[in-house]
PDB file of C-alpha atoms in Angstrom:
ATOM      1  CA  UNK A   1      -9.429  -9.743 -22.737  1.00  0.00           C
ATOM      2  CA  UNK A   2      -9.591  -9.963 -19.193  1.00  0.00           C
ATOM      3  CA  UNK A   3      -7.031 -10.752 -16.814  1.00  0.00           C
ATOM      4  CA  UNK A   4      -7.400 -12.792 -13.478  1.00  0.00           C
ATOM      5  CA  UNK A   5      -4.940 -10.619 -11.698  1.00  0.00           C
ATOM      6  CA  UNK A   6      -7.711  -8.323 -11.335  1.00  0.00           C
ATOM      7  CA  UNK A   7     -11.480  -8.890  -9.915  1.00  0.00           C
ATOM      8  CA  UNK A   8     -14.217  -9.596 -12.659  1.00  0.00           C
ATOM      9  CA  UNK A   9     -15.564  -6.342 -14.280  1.00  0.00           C
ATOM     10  CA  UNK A  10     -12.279  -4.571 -14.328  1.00  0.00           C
ATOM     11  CA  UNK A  11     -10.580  -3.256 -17.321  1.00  0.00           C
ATOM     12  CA  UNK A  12      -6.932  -4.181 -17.889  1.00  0.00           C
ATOM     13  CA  UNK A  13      -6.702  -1.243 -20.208  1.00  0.00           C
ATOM     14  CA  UNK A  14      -8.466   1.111 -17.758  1.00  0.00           C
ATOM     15  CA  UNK A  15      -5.809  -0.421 -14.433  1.00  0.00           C
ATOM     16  CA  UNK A  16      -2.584   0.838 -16.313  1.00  0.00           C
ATOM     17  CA  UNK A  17      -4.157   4.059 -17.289  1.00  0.00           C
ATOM     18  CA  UNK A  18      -4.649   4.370 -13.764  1.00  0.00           C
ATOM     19  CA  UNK A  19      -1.447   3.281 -12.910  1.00  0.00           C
ATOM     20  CA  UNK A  20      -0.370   6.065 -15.425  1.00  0.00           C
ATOM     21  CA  UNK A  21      -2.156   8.692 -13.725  1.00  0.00           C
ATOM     22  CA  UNK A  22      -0.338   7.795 -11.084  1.00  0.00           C
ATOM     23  CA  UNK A  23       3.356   8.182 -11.775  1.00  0.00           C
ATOM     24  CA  UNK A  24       2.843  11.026 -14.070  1.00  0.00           C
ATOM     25  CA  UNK A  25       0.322  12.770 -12.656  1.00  0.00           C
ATOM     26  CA  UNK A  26      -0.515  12.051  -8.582  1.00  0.00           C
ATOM     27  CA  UNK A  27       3.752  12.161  -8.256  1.00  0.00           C
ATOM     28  CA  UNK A  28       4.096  16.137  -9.530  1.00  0.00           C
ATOM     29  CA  UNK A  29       3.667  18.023  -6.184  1.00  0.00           C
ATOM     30  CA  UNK A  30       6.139  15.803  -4.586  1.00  0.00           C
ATOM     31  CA  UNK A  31       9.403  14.836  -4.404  1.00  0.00           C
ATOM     32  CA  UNK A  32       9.363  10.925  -4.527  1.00  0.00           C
ATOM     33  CA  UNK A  33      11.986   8.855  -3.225  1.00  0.00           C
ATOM     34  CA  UNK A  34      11.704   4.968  -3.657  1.00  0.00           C
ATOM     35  CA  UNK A  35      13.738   2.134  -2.062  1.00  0.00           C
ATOM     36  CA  UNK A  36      13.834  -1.660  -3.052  1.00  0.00           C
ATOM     37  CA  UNK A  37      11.824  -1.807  -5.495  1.00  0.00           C
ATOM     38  CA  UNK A  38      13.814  -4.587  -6.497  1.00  0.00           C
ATOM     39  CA  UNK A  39      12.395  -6.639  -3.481  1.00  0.00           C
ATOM     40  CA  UNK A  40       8.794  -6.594  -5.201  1.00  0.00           C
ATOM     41  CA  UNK A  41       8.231  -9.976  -7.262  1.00  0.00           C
ATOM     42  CA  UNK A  42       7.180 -10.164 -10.480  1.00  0.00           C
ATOM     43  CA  UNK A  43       5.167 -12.971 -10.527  1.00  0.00           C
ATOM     44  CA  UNK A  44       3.265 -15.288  -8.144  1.00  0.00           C
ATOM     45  CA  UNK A  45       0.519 -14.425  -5.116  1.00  0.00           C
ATOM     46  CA  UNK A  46       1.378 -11.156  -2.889  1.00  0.00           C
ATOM     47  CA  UNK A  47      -0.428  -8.979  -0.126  1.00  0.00           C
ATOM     48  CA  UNK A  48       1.031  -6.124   0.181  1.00  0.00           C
ATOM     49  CA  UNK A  49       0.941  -4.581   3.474  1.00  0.00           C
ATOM     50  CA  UNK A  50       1.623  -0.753   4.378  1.00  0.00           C
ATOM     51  CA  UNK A  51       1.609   1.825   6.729  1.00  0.00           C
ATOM     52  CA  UNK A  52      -1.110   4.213   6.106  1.00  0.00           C
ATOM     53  CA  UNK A  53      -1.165   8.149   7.132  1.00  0.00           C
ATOM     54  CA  UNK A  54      -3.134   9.455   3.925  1.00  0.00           C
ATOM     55  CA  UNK A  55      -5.481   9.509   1.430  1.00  0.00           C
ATOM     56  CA  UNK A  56      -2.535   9.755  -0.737  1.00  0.00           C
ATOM     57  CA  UNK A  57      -1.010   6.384   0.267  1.00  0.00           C
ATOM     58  CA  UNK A  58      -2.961   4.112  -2.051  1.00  0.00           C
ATOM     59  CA  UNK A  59      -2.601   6.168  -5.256  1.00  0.00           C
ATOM     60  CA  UNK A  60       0.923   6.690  -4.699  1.00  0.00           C
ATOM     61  CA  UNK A  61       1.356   2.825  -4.140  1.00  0.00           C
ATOM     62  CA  UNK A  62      -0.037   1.549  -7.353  1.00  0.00           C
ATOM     63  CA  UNK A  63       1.948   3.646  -9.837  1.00  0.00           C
ATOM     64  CA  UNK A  64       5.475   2.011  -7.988  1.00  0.00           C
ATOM     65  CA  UNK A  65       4.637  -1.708  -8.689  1.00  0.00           C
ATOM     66  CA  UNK A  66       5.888  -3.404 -11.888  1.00  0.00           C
ATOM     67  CA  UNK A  67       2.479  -5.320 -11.928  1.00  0.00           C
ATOM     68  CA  UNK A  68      -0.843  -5.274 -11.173  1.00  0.00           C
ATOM     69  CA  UNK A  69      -1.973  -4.110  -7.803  1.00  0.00           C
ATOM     70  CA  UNK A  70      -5.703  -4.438  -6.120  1.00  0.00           C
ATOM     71  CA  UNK A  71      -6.142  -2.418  -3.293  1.00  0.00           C
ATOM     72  CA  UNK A  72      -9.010  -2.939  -0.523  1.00  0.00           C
ATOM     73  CA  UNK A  73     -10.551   0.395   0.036  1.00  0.00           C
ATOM     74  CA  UNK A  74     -13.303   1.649   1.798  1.00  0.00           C
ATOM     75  CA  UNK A  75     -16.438   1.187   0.680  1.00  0.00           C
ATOM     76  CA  UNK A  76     -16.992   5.439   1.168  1.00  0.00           C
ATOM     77  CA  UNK A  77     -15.045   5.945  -2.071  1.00  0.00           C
ATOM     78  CA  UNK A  78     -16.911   3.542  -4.157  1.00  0.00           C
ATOM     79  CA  UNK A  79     -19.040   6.563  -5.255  1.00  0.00           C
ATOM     80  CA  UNK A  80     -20.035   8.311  -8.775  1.00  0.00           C
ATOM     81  CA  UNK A  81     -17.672   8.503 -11.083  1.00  0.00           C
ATOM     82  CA  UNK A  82     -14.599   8.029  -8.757  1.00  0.00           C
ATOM     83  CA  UNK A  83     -16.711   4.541  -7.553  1.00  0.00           C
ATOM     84  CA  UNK A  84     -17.043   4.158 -11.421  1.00  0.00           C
ATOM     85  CA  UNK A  85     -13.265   4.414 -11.948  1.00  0.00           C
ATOM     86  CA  UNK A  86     -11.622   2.300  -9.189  1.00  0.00           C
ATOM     87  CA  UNK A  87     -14.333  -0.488  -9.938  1.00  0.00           C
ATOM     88  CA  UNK A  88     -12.745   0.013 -13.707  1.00  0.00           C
ATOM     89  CA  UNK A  89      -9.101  -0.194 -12.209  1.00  0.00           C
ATOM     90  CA  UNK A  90     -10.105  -3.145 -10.343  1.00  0.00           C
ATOM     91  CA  UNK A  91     -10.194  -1.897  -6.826  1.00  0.00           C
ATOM     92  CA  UNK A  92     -12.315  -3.651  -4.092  1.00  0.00           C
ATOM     93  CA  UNK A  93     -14.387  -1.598  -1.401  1.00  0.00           C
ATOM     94  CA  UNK A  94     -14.845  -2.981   1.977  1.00  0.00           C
ATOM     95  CA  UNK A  95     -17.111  -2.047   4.199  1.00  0.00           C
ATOM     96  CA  UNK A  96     -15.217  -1.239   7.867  1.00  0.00           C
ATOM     97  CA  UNK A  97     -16.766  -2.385  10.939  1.00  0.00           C
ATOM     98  CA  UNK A  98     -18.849  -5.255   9.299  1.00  0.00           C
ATOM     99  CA  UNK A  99     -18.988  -8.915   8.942  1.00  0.00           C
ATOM    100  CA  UNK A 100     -18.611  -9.595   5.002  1.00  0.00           C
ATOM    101  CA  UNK A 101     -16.432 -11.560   3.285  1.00  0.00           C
ATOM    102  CA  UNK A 102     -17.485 -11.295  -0.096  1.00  0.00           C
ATOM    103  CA  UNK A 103     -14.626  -8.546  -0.471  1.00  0.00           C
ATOM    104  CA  UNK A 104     -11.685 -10.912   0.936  1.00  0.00           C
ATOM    105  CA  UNK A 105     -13.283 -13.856  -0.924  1.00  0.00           C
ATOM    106  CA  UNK A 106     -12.837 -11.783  -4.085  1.00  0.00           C
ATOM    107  CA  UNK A 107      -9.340 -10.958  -2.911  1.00  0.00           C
ATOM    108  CA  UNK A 108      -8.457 -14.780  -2.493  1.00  0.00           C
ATOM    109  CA  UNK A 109      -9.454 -15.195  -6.398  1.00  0.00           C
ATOM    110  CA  UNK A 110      -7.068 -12.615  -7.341  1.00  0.00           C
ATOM    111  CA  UNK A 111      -4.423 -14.145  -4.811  1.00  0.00           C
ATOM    112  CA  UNK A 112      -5.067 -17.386  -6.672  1.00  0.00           C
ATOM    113  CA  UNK A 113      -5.091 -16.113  -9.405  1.00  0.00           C
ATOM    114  CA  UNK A 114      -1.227 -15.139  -9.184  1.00  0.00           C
ATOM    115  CA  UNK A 115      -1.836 -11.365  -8.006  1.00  0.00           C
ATOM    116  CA  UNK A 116      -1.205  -8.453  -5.528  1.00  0.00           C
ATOM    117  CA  UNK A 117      -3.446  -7.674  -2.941  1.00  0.00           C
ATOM    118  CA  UNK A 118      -2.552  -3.881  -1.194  1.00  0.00           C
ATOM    119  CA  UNK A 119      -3.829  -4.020   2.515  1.00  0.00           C
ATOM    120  CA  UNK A 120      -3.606  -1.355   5.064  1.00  0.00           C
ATOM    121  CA  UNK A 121      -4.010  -3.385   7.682  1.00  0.00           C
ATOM    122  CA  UNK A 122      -4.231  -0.450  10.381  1.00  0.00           C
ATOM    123  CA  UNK A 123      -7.876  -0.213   8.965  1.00  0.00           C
ATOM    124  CA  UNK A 124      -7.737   3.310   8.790  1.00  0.00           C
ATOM    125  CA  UNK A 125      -5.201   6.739   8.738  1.00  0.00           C
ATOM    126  CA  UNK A 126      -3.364   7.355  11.673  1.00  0.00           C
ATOM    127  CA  UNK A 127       0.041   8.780  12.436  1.00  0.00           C
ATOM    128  CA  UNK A 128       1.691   5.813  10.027  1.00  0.00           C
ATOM    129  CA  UNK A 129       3.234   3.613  12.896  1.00  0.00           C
ATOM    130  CA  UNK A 130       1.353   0.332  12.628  1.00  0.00           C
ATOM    131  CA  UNK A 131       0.228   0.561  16.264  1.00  0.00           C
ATOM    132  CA  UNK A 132      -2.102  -1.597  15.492  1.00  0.00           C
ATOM    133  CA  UNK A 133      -3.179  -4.440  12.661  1.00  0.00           C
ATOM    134  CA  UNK A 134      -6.475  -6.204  11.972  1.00  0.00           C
ATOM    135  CA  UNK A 135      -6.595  -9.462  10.992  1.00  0.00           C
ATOM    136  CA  UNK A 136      -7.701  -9.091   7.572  1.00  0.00           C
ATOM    137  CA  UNK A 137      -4.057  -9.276   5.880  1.00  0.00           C
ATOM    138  CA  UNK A 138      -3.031 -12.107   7.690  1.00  0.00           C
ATOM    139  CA  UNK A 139      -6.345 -13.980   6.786  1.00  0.00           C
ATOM    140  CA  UNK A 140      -5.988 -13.369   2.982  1.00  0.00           C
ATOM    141  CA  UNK A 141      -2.358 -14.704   3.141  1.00  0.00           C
ATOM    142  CA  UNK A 142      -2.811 -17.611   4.995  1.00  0.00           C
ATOM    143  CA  UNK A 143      -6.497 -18.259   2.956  1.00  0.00           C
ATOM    144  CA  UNK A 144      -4.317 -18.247  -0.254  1.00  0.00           C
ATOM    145  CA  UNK A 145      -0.637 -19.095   0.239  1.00  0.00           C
ATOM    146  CA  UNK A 146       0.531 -15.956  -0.319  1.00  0.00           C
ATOM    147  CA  UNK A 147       3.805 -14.132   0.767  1.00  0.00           C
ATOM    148  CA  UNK A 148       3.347 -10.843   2.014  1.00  0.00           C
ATOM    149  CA  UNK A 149       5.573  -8.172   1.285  1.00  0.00           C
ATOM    150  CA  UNK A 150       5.446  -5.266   3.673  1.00  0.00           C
ATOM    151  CA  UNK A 151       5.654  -1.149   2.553  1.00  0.00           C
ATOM    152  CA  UNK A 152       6.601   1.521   4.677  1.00  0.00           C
ATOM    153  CA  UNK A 153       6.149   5.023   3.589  1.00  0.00           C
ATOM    154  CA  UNK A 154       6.995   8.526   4.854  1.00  0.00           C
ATOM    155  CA  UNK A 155       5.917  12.127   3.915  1.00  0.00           C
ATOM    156  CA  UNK A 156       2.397  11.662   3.102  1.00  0.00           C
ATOM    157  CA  UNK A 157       0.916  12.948   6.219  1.00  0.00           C
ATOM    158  CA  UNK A 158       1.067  17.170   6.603  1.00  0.00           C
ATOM    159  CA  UNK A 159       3.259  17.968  10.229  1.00  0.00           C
ATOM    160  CA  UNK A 160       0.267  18.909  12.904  1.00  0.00           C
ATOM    161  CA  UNK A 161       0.475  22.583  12.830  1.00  0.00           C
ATOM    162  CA  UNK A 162       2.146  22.917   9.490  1.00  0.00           C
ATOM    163  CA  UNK A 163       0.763  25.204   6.476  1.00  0.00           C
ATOM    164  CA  UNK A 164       1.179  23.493   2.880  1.00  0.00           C
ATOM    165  CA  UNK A 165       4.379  22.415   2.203  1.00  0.00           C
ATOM    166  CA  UNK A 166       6.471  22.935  -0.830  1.00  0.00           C
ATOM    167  CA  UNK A 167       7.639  19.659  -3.152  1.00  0.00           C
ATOM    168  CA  UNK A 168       7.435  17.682   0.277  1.00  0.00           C
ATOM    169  CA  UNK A 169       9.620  14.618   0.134  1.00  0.00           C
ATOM    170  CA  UNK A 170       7.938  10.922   0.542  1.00  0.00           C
ATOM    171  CA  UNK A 171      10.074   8.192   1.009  1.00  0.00           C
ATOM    172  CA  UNK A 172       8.936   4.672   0.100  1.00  0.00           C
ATOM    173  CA  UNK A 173      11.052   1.565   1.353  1.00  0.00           C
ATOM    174  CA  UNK A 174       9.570  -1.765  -0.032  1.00  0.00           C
ATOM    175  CA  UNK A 175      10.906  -4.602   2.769  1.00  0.00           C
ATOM    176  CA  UNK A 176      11.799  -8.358   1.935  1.00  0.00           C
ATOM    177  CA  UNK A 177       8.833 -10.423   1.302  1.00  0.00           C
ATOM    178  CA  UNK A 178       8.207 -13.452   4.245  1.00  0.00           C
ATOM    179  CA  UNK A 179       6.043 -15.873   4.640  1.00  0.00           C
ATOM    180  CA  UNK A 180       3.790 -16.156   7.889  1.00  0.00           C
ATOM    181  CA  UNK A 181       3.925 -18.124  10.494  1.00  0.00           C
ATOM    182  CA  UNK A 182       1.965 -21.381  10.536  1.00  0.00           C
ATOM    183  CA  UNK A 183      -1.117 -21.969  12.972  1.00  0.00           C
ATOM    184  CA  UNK A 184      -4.351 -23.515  12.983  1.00  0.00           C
ATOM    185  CA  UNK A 185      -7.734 -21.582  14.207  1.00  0.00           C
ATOM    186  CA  UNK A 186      -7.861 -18.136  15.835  1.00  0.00           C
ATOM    187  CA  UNK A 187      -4.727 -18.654  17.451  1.00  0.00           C
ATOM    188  CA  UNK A 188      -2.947 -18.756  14.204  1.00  0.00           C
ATOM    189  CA  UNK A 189      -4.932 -15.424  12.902  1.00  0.00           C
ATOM    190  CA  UNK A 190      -3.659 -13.513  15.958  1.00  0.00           C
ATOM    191  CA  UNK A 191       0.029 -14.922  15.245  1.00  0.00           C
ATOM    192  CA  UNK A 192       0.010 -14.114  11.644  1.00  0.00           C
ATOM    193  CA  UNK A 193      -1.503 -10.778  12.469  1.00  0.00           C
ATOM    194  CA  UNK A 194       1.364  -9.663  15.217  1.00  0.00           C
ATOM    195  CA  UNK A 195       4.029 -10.747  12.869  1.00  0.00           C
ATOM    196  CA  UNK A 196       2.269  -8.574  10.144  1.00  0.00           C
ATOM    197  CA  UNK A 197       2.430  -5.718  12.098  1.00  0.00           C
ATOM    198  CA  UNK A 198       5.975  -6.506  13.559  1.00  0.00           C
ATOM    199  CA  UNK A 199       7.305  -6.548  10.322  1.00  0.00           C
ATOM    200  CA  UNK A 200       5.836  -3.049   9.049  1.00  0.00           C
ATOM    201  CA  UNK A 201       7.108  -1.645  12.699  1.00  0.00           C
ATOM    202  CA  UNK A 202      10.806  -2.850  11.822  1.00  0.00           C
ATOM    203  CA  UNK A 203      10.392  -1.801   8.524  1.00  0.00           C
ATOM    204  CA  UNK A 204       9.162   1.661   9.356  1.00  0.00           C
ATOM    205  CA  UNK A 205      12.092   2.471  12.071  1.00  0.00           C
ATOM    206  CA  UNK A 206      14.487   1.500   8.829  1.00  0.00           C
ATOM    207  CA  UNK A 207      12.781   3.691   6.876  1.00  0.00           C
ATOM    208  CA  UNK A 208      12.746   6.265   9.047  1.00  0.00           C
ATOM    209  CA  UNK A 209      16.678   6.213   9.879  1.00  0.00           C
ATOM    210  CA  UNK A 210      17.073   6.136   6.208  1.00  0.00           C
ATOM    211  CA  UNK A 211      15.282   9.103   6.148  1.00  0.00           C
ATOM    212  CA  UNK A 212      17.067  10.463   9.066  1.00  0.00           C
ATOM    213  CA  UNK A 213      20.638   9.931   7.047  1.00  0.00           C
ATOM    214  CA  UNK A 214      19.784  11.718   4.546  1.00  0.00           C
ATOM    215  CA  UNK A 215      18.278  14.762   6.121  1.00  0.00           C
ATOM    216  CA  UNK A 216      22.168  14.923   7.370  1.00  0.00           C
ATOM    217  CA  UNK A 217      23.562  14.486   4.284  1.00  0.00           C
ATOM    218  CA  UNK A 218      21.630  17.274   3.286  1.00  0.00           C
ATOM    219  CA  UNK A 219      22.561  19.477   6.409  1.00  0.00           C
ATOM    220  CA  UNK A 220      26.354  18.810   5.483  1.00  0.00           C
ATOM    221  CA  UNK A 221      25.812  19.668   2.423  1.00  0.00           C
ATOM    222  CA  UNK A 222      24.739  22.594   3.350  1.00  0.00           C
ATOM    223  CA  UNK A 223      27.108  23.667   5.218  1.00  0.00           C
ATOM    224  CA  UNK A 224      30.103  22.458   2.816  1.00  0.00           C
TER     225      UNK A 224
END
């Protein structure tokens, strides 16, 4: 039976086996520690928008949400049989750099559809601090009336100059969803887009006192 929450061709059975994989399986070598997941909602048309420092963003990401999730991922992946299996979980690859829609217009049916879009809108991994957006978040939220509901996450990325680390902890901090502002034309896009990425900034600087907290807790405790 297929489900609308996910592009055509993908396998409902195959998208919670991969969501399987990863909560059992892609979660082992770390120490995981999520935040408002409560925040996520169940039903209805989301893009989810996070930071993004590693390759192990995405796969971490999916296994955390109570429902399905389609990611936009670069097209580079989309090759044998891992291009076999995220086609099968109902991932979408998108080519960076280049003018096609058919990827966000395939997002907007899932959107419609009463799904979850994942977008990094950075475009690519940097140091995880939304410096920058494009405008391809905003666009799918304001194309299909969806909220967005922003993700910051911690840990992912190895300390320049650091070996491999032992159980490293990853914190995850899901924010409130909001609703962008409205505007017609390009001036709207650029709006929607800079209060995209000033939401995942504010959400990150939480996330990273949080973090900060606890790393004292952990010195006092310590200590004690």
């Amino acid at each position: 039976m297929s489900d609308q929450t996910l592009p055509e061709g993908a396998s409902p059975r195959m998208h919670r086996f991969g969501q399987w994989i990863s909560r059992r399986i892609v979660r082992i070598p770390f120490r995981v520690h999520v935040h408002g997941v409560e925040r996520i909602p169940r039903t209805g048309p989301v893009v989810m928008v996070a930071n993004h420092s590693s390759l192990l963003d995405g796969p971490l990401l999916i296994g955390m949400l109570p429902r399905n999730a389609v990611f936009l991922i670069k097209q580079e992946m989309f090759k044998g049989p891992l291009g076999w299996f995220l086609r099968q979980i109902g991932q979408i690859g998108v080519r960076r750099g280049e003018a096609d829609r058919t990827p966000l217009l395939t997002a907007v049916r899932v959107l419609k559809a009463g799904g979850l879009v994942g977008v990094f809108p950075e475009g690519t991994r940097g140091s995880g601090d939304a410096e920058n957006a494009q405008h391809g978040a905003a666009w799918l939220a304001r194309a299909s009336g969806a909220q967005v509901l922003p993700v910051a996450v911690r840990g992912t990325r190895r300390p320049e100059g650091r070996g491999r680390r032992l159980l490293p902890r990853i914190d995850v901090l899901f924010g409130e969803p909001v609703a962008l502002p409205a505007g017609k034309g390009r001036t709207g896009l650029v709006s929607a887009t800079e209060a995209v990425r000033n939401e995942l900034v504010e959400l990150i600087a939480e996330l990273d006192r949080l973090v900060a907290d606890h790393r004292e807790d952990d010195v006092r405790g310590k200590r004690a």
